[in-house]
Structures are given as C-alpha cells and as structure tokens.
PDB file of C-alpha atoms in Angstrom:
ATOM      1  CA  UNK A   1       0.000   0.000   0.000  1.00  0.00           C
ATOM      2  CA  UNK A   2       1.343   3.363  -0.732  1.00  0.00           C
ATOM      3  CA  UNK A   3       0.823   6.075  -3.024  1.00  0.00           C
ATOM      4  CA  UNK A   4       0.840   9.422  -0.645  1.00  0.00           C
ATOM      5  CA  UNK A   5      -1.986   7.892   1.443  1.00  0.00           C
ATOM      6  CA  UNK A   6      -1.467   7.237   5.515  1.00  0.00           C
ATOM      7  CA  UNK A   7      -1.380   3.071   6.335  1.00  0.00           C
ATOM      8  CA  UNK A   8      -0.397   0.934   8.894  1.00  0.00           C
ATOM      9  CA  UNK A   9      -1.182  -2.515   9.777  1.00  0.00           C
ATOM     10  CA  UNK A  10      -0.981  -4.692  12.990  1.00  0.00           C
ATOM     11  CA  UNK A  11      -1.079  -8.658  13.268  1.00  0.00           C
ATOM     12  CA  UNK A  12      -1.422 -11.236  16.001  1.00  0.00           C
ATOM     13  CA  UNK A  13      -0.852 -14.811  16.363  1.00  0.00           C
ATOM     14  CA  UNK A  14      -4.338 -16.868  17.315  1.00  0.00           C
ATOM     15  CA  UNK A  15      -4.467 -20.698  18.604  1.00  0.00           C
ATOM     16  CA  UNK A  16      -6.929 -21.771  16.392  1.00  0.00           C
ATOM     17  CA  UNK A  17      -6.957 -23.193  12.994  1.00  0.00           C
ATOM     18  CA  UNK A  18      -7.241 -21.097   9.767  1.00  0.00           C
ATOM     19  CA  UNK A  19     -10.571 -22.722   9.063  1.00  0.00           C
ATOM     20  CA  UNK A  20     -12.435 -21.591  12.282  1.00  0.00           C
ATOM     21  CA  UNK A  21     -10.762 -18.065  12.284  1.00  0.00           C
ATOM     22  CA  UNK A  22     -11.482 -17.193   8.732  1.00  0.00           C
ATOM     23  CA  UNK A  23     -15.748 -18.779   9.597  1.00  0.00           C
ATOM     24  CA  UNK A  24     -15.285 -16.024  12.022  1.00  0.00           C
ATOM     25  CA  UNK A  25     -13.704 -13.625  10.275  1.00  0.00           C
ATOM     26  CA  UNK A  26     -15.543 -13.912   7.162  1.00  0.00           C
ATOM     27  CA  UNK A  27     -19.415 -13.775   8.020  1.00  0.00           C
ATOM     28  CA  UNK A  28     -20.787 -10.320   8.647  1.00  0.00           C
ATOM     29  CA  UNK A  29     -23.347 -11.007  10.959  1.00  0.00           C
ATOM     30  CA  UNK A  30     -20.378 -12.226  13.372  1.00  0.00           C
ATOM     31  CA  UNK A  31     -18.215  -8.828  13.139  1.00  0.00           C
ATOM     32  CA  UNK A  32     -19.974  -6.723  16.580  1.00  0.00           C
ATOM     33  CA  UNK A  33     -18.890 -10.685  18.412  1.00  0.00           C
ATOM     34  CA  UNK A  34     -15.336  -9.827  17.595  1.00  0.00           C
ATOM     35  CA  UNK A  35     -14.955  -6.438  16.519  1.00  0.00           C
ATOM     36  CA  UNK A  36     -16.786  -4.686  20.148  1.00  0.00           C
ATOM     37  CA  UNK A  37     -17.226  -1.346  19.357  1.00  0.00           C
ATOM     38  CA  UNK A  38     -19.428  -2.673  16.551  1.00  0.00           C
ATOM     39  CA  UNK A  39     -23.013  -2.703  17.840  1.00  0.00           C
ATOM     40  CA  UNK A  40     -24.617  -3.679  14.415  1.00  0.00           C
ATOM     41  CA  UNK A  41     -23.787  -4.373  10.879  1.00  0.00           C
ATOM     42  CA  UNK A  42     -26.634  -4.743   8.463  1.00  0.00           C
ATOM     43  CA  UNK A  43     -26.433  -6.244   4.837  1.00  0.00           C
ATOM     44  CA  UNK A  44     -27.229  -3.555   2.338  1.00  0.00           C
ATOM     45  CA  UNK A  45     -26.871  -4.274  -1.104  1.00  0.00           C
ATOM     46  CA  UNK A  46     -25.472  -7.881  -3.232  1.00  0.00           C
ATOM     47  CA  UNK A  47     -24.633 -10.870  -1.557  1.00  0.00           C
ATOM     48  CA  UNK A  48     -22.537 -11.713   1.667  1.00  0.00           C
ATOM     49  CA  UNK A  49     -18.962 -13.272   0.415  1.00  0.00           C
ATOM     50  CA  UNK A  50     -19.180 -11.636  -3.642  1.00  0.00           C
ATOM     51  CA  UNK A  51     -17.594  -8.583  -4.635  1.00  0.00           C
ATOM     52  CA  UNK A  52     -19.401  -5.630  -4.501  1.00  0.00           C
ATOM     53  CA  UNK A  53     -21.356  -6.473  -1.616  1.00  0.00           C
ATOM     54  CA  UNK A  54     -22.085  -3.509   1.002  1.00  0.00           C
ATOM     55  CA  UNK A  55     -22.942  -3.513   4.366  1.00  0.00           C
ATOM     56  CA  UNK A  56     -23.427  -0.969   7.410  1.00  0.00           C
ATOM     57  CA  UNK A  57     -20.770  -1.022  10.174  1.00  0.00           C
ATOM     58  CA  UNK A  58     -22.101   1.107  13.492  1.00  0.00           C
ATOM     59  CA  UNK A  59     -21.195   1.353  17.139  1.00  0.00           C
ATOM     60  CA  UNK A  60     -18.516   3.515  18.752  1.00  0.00           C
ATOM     61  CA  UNK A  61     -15.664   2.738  16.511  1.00  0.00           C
ATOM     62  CA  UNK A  62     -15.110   6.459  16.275  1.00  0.00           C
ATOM     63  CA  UNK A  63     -16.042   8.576  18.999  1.00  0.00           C
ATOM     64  CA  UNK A  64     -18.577  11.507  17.228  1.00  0.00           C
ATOM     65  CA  UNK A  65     -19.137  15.096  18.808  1.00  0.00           C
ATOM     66  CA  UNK A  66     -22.587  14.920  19.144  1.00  0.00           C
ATOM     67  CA  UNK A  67     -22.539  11.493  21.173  1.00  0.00           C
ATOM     68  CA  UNK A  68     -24.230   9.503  18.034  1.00  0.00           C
ATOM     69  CA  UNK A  69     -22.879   6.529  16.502  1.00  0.00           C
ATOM     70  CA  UNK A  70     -20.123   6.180  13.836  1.00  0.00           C
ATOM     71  CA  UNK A  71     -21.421   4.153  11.506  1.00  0.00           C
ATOM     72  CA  UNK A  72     -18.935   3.083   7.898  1.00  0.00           C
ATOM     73  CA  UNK A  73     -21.074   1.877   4.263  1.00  0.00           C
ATOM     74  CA  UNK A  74     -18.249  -0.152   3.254  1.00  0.00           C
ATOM     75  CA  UNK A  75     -17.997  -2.457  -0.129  1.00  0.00           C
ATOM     76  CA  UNK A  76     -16.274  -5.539  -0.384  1.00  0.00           C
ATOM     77  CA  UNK A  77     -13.657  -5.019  -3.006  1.00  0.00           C
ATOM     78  CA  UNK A  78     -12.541  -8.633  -3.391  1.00  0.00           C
ATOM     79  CA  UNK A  79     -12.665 -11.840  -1.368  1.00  0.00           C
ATOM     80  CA  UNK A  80     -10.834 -14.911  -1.763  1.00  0.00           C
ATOM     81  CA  UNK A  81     -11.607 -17.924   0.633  1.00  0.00           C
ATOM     82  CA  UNK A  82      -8.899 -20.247  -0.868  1.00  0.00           C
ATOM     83  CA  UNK A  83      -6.108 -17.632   0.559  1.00  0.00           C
ATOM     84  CA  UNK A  84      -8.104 -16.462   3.642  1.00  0.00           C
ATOM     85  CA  UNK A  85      -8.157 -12.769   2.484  1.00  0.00           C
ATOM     86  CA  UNK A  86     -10.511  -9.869   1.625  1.00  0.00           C
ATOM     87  CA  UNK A  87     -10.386  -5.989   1.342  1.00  0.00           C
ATOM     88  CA  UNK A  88     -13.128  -3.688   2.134  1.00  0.00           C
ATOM     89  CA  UNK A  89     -13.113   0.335   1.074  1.00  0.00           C
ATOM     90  CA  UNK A  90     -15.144   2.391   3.187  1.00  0.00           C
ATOM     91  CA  UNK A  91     -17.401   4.265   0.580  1.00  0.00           C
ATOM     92  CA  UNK A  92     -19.489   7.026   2.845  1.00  0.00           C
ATOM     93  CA  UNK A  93     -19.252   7.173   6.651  1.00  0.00           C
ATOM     94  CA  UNK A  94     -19.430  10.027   9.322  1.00  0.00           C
ATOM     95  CA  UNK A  95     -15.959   9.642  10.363  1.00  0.00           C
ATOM     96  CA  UNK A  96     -13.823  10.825   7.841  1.00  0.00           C
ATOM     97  CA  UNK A  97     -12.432   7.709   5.958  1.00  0.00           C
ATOM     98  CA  UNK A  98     -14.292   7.868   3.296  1.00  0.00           C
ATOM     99  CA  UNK A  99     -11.921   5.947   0.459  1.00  0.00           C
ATOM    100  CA  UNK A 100     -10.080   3.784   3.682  1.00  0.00           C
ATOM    101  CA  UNK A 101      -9.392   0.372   2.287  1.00  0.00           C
ATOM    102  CA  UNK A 102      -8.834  -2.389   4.888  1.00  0.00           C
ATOM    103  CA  UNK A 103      -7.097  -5.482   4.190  1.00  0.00           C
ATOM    104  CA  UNK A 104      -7.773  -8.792   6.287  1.00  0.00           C
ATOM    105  CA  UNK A 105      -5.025 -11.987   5.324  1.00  0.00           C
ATOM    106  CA  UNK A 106      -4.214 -14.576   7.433  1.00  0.00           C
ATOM    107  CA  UNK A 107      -1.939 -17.240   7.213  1.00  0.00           C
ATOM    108  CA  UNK A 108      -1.767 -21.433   8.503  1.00  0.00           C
ATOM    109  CA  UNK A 109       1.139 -20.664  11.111  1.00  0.00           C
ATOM    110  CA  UNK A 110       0.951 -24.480  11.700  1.00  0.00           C
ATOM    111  CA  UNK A 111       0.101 -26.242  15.084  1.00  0.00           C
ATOM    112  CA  UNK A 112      -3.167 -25.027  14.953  1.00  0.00           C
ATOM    113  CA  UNK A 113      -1.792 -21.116  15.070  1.00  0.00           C
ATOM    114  CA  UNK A 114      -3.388 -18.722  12.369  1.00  0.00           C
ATOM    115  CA  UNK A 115      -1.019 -15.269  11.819  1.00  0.00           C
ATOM    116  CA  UNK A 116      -3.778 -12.196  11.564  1.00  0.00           C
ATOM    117  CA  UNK A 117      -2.243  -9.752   9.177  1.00  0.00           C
ATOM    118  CA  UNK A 118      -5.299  -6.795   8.995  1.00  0.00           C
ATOM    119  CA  UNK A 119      -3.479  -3.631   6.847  1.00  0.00           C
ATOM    120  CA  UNK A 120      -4.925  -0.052   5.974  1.00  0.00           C
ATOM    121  CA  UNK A 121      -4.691   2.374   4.000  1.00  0.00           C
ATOM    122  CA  UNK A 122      -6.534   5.925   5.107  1.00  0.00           C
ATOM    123  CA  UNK A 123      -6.704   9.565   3.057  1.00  0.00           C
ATOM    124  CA  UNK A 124      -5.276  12.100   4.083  1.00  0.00           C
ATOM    125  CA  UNK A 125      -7.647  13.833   6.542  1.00  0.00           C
ATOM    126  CA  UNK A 126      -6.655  17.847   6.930  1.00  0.00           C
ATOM    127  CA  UNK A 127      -6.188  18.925  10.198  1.00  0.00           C
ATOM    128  CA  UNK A 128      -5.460  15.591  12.131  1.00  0.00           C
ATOM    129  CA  UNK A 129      -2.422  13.790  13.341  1.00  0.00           C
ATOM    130  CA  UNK A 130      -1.253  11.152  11.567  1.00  0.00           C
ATOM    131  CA  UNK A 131       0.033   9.383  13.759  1.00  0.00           C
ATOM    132  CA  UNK A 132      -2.773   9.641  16.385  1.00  0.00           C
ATOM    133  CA  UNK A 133      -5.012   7.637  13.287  1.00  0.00           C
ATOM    134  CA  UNK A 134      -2.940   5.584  12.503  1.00  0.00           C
ATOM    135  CA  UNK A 135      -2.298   4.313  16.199  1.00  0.00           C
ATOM    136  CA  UNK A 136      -6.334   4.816  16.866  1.00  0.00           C
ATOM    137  CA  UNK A 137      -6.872   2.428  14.003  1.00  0.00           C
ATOM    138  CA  UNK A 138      -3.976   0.266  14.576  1.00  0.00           C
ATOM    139  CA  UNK A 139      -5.173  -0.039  18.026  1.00  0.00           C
ATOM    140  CA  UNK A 140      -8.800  -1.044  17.011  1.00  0.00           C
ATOM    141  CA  UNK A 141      -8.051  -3.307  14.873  1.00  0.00           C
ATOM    142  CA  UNK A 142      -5.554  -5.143  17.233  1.00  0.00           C
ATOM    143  CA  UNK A 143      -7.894  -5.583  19.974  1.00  0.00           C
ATOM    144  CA  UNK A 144     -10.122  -7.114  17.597  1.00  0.00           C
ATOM    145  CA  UNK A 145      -7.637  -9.799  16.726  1.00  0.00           C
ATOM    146  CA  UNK A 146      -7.300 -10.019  20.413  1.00  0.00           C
ATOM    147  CA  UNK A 147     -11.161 -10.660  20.494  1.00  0.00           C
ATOM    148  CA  UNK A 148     -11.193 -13.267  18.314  1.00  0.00           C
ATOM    149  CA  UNK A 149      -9.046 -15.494  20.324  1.00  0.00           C
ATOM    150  CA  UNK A 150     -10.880 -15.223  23.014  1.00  0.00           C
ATOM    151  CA  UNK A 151     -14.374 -16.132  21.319  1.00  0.00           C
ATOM    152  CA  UNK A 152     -12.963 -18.874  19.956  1.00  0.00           C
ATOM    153  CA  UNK A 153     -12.225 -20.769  22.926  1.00  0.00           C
ATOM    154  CA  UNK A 154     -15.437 -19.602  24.282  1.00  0.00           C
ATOM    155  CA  UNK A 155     -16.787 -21.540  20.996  1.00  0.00           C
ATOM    156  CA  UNK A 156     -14.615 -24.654  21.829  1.00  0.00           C
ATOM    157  CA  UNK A 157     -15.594 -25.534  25.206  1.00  0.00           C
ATOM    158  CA  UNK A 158     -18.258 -28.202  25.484  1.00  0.00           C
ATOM    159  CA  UNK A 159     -19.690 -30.787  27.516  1.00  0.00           C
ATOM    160  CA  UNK A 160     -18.504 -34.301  27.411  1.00  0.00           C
ATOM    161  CA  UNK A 161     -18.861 -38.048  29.276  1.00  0.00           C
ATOM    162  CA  UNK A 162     -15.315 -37.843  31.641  1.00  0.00           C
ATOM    163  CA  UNK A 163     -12.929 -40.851  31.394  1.00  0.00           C
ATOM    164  CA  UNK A 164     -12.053 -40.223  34.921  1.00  0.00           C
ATOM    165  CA  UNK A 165     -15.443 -40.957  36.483  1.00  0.00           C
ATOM    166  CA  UNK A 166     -17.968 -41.300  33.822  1.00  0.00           C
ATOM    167  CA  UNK A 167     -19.825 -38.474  34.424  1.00  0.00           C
ATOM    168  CA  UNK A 168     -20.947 -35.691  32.428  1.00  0.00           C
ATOM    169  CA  UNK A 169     -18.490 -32.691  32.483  1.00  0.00           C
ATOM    170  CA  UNK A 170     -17.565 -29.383  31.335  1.00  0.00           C
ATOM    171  CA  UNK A 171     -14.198 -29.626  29.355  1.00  0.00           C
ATOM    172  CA  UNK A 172     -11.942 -27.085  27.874  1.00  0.00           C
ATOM    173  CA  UNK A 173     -10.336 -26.687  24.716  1.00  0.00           C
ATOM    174  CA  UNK A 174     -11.688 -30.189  24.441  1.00  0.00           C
ATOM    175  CA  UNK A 175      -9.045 -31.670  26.381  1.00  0.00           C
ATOM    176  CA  UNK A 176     -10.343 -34.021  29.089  1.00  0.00           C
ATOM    177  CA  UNK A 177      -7.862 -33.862  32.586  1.00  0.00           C
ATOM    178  CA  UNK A 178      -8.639 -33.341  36.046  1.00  0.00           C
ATOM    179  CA  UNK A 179      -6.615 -30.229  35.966  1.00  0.00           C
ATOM    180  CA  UNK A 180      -9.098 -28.870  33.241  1.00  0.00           C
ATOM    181  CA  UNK A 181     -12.289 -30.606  34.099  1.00  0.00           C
ATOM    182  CA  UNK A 182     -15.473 -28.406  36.338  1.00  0.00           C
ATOM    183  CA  UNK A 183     -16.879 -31.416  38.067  1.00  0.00           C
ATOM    184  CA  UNK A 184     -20.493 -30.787  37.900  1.00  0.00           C
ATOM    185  CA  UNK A 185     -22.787 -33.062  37.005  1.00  0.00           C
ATOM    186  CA  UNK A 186     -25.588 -32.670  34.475  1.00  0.00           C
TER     187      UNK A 186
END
C-alpha cells in the first residue's frame, strides 16, 4: 500500500486453525462478536462473500461530537476464501475515511496457530495527526484480533462423558484432565 496515502497494519498470532478463524472472520453477521465497538452491521446491497457487496458497520468505533454513533457503508472489493483474504473500502461514513481500504489476510502458522495480518490504508484527513489515526486504528483493529481469540475458545468448550469418572463434564479446549475438568454433574 502506498501512493501518498497514511497506512499501517498490525497482526497477532491466534491458537486456532485457519478454518475456524477465517468462519469467524468472514461472516458479517459475526463482526460486533469480535470487533466490540461494533453494535450492528446490516447487509445492504449484493450478496454476503461476492464482490461488490455492502454492508453498514455502526457502534462507537469512532467517537462523534454529538454522542451519536459512527457508523462506515463499506464495499467488499474482493474476497478470496482459498487464501483467507478480503479488502473492504469504506465508501461514505461520518468519520472521515471515506476511500479507507482495509485489508484482512491470514496465514496457517501451523500447530493449529493462524497469523492475523489486517493492513490499511486511510486519506489524508486535513487537520489531524497522523500518527494519532494511525495508532487509533492500529489499536482497534488489534484488539479485535485479540477478540477473536478469546471467542474462539469460548466456541470450543463443550460438555462431554469424563474418562475419569464417567460423568458428564464441562471440558476445555476439548481436552479431558482433572486439571481442566469443572466437576459438575448434568
């Protein structure tokens, strides 16, 4: 990314398979789980997963003046599920990056580890720092990768029969030990 326009991009390194980060990752209606300062995000026009598809992003990404919401129309520019990667522009918005592309790649970092590479590219915006967007953004968009870890092993706890002592139990990460098991019954 270049061309006299302000980017950055942060990264993170998740315990969980490509496959279940990218399901995450990939499916609008799960960006305000993992992405908090989303409230809602609303299909708008096309179809979910296809180029030119638009949707409505608001919440408190940006902090406004007058209290309201931010809220971001952004377009998906392309998508490809085979790499794990897609870019979205933000079209209109009432934050000022209107023409912001965002890039989302990640990569099999083996052992059941998926690298989160999320890059951006912002206009110019007269009158602001920067630096204080770039580390705003940069600091948004890491504690969403942050997020997703998090609801991930939410997602992979379940209940199981224990080897131990035969009863049903709550296990974690899906490894059964009585270091890891909650020993109530159901």
């Amino acid at each position: 990314m270049g061309n006299g326009k302000w980017s950055g991009s942060v990264g993170g390194i998740l315990g969980a398979p490509i496959d279940k980060v990218w399901t995450m990752v990939s499916q609008t209606k799960k960006l305000p789980e993992w992405m908090q300062m989303v409230e809602q995000c609303t299909d708008l026009v096309g179809e979910e997963g296809m180029p030119g598809y638009v949707r409505l992003v608001s919440g408190f990404m940006f902090p406004q003046q007058d209290g309201e919401r931010s809220w971001i129309k952004e377009r998906l520019v392309s998508i490809d599920s085979s790499s794990h990667s897609y870019v979205y522009r933000m079209e209109t918005s009432n934050i000022g990056l209107d023409g912001s592309l965002n890039s989302l790649k990640l990569v099999d970092y083996g052992d059941d580890s998926t690298l989160v590479n999320w890059s951006f590219e912002i206009n110019p915006i007269e009158g602001a720092c920067k630096d204080s967007i770039i580390d705003y953004v940069g600091f948004l968009y890491k504690s969403s990768i942050n997020r997703i870890e998090v609801l991930l092993k939410q997602h992979s706890n379940k209940v199981e029969k224990c080897d131990l002592c035969g009863h049903l139990t709550y296990v974690m990460n899906s490894t059964c030990n009585s270091n890891l098991i909650s020993r109530r019954e159901f």
